[in-house]
Structures are given as C-alpha cells and as structure tokens.
mmCIF file of C-alpha atoms in Angstrom:
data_model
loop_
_atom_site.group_PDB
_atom_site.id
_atom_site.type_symbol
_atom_site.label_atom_id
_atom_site.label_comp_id
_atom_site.label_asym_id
_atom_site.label_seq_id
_atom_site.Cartn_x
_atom_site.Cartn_y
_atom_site.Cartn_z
ATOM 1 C CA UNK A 1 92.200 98.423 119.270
ATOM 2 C CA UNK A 2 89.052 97.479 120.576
ATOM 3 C CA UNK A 3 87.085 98.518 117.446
ATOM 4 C CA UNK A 4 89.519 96.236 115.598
ATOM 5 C CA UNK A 5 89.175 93.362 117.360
ATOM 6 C CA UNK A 6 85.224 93.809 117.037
ATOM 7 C CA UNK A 7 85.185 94.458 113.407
ATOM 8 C CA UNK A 8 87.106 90.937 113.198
ATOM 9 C CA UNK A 9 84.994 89.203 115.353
ATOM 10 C CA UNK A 10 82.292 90.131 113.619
ATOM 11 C CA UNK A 11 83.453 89.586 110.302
ATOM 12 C CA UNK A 12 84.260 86.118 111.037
ATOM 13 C CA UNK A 13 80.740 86.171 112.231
ATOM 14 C CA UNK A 14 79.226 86.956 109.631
ATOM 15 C CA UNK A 15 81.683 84.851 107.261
ATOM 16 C CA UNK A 16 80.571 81.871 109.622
ATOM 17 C CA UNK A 17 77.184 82.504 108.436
ATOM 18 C CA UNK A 18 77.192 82.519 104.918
ATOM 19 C CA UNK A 19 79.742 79.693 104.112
ATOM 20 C CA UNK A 20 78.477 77.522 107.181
ATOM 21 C CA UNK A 21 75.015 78.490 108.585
ATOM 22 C CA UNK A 22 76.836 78.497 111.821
ATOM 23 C CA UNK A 23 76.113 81.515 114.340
ATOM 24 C CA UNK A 24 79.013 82.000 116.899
ATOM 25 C CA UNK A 25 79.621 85.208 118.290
ATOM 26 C CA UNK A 26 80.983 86.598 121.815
ATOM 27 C CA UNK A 27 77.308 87.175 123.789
ATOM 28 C CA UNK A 28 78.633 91.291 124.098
ATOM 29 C CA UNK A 29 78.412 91.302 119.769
ATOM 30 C CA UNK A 30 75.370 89.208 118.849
ATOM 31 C CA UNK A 31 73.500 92.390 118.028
ATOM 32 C CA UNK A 32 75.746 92.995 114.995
ATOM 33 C CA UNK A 33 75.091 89.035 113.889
ATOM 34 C CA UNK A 34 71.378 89.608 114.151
ATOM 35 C CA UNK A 35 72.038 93.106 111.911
ATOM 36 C CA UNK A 36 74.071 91.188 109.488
ATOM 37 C CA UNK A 37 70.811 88.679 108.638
ATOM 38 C CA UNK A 38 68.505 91.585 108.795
ATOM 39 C CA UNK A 39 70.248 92.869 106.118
ATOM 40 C CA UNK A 40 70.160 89.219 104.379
ATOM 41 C CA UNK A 41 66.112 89.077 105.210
ATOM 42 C CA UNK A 42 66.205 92.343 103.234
ATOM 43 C CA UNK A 43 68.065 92.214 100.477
ATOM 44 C CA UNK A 44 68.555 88.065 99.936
ATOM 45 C CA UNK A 45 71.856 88.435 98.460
ATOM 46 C CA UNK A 46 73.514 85.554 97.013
ATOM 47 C CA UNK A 47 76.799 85.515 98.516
ATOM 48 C CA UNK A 48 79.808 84.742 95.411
ATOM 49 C CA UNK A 49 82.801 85.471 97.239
ATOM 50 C CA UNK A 50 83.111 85.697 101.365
ATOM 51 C CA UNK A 51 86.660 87.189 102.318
ATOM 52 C CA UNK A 52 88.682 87.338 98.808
ATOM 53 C CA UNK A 53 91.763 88.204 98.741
ATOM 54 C CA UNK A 54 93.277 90.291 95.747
ATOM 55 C CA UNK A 55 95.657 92.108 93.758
ATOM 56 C CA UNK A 56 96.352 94.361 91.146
ATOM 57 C CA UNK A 57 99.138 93.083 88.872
ATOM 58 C CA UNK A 58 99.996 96.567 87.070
ATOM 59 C CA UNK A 59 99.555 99.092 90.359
ATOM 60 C CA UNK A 60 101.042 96.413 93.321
ATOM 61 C CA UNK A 61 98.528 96.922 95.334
ATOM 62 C CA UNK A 62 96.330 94.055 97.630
ATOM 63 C CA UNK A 63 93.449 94.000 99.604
ATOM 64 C CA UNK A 64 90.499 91.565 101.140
ATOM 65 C CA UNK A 65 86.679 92.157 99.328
ATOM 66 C CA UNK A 66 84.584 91.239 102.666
ATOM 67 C CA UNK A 67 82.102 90.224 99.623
ATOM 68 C CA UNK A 68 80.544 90.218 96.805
ATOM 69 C CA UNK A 69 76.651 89.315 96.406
ATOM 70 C CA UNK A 70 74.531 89.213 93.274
ATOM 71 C CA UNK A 71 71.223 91.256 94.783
ATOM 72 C CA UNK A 72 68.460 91.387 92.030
ATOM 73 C CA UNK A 73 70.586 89.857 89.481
ATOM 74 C CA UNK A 74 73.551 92.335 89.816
ATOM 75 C CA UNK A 75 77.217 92.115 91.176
ATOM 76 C CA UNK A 76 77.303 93.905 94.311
ATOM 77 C CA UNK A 77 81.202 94.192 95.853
ATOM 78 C CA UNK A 78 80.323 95.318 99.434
ATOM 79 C CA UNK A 79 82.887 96.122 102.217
ATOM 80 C CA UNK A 80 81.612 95.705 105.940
ATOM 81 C CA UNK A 81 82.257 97.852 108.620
ATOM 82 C CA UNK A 82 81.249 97.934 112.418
ATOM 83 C CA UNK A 83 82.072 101.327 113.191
ATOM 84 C CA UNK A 84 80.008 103.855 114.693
ATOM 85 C CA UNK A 85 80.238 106.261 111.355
ATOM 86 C CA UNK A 86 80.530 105.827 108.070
ATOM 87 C CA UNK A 87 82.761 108.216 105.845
ATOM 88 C CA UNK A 88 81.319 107.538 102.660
ATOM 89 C CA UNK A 89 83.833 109.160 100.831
ATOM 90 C CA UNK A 90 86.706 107.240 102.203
ATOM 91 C CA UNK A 91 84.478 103.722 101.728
ATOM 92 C CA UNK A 92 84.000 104.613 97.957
ATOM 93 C CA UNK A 93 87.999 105.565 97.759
ATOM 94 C CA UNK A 94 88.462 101.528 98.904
ATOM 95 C CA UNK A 95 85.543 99.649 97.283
ATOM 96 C CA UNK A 96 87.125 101.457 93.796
ATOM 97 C CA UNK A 97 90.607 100.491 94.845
ATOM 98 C CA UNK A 98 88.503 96.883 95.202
ATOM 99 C CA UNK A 99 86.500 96.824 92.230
ATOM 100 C CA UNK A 100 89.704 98.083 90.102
ATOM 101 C CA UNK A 101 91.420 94.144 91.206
ATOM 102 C CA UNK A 102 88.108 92.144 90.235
ATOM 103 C CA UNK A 103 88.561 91.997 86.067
ATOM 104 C CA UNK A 104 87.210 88.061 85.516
ATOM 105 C CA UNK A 105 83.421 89.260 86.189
ATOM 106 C CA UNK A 106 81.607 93.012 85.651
ATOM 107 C CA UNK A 107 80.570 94.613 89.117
ATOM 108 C CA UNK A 108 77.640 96.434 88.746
ATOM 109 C CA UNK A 109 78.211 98.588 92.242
ATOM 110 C CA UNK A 110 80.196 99.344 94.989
ATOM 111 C CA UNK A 111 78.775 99.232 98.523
ATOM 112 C CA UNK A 112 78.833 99.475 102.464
ATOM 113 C CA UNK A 113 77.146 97.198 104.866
ATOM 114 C CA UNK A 114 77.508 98.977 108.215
ATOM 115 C CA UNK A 115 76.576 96.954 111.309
ATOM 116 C CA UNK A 116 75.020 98.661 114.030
ATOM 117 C CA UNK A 117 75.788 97.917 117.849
ATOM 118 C CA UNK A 118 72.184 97.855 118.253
ATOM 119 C CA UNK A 119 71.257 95.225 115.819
ATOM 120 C CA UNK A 120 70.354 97.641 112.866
ATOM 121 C CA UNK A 121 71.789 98.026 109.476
ATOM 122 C CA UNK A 122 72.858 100.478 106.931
ATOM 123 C CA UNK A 123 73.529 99.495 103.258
ATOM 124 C CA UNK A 124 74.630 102.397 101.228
ATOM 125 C CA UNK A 125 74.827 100.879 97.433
ATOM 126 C CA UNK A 126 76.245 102.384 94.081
ATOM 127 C CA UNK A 127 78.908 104.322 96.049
ATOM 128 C CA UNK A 128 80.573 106.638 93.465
ATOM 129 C CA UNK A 129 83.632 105.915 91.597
ATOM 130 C CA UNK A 130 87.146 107.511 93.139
ATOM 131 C CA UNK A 131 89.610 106.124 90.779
ATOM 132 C CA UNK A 132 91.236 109.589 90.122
ATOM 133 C CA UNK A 133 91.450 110.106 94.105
ATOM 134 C CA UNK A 134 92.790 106.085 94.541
ATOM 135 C CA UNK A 135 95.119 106.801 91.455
ATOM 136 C CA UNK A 136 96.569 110.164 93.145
ATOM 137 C CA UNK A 137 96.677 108.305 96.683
ATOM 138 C CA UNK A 138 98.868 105.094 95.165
ATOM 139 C CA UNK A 139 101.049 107.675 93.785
ATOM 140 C CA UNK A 140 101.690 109.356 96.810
ATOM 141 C CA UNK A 141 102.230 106.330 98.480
ATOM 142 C CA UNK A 142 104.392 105.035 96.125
ATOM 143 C CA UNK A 143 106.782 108.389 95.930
ATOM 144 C CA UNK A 144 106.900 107.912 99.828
ATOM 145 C CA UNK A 145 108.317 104.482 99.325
ATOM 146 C CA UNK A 146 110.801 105.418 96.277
ATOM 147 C CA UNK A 147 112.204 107.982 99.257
ATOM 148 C CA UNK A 148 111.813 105.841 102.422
ATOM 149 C CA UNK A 149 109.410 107.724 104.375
#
C-alpha cells in the first residue's frame, strides 16, 4: 500500500510539472521529482499527452498512458514507475497492451521511466513488442470472466 500511494504521489508530481510548472511534493518524495527533471534535462521530451486515458473498442480493455513524449522527433509512449525494480518483461507486456489503444498517431517506441528514491533515473526505451503474450493474457482473462472466477 505504501508503494501505491507513492507511485501516485509522485505521478501527480510529475503530472504537476509538465502541464503546470508547479513542483509540489511531500518533503519524504522530492528525490523522485528532482529524478523526474533529470530525466527531462536529459532527454527534453516534449510532453503530448500527460495521464490519457484509453480503450480498445474491439478487445474491451482500458488503461491510463502516464505519457507520451516526442524525444528527437519520435513518439515515445512511456509508463512511469517508482518501484525499486523493474521487470522489463512485464513493463513491455503493458506499454503493448498501451500502444495497441493509441491508433490516431504512429508510436515509434515503448518505454519505462523508473524513478529512483535517490533522485536518479532509469529510461529503458524501445521495449519489445508482447502482443502475442497480451493477446494470450486477455484471453485468459476473459475465459475467467465467461466462468465467474
């Protein structure tokens, strides 16, 4: 629970940030802020989309793309995380479930932003596709639902 409410905390942060230039974080989290614009001193993305939600019309399935960024000219869908590890494989099984909702513009790669506790960064980009592994995971998930379990 606490992990949660930190991840939210600091993806409001962040979110703050980009649409507002506003910094306002709990004292006990500003090292993940000061990650988060290390990461935009690095890379000076062009933040599109903060916080989308979206859906897939055919599959019924919805999610929220923490953002998408053109960095050096290409569309960059990125999901944030605050977590101690990243499991890249699982990240790449979302950001495809993501990228599979976005149709009305091309997106050249997938992407994790983590935020580090002690104001580091890592940004893992072109995270491979794992449509066949999302496709077999919506099935099952959908069979589970079609028997009420």
């Amino acid at each position: 629970k606490e992990a949660a409410n930190r991840g939210t905390k600091v993806h409001l942060a962040t979110e703050f940030l980009d649409k507002f230039n506003i910094e306002d974080i709990d004292e006990n989290l500003i090292n993940y802020l000061e990650a988060y614009k290390k990461f935009k001193a690095d890379y000076d993305p062009i933040v599109l989309f903060t916080e989308l939600p979206v859906y897939h019309k055919k599959f019924f399935y919805a999610g929220t793309i923490d953002r998408i960024y053109s960095i050096n000219g290409k569309f960059v869908l990125v999901d944030i995380k605050t977590t101690n590890e990243i499991h890249k494989g699982l990240v790449a099984v979302q950001t495809t479930a993501y990228k599979q909702m976005i149709t009305d513009m091309p997106i050249d790669s997938t992407a994790v932003l983590q935020l580090k506790a002690d104001g580091t960064y890592e940004f893992i980009n072109n995270l491979p596709d794992e449509s066949k592994i999302f496709q077999s995971l919506l099935e099952i998930h959908h069979f589970k639902a079609k028997l009420g379990v």
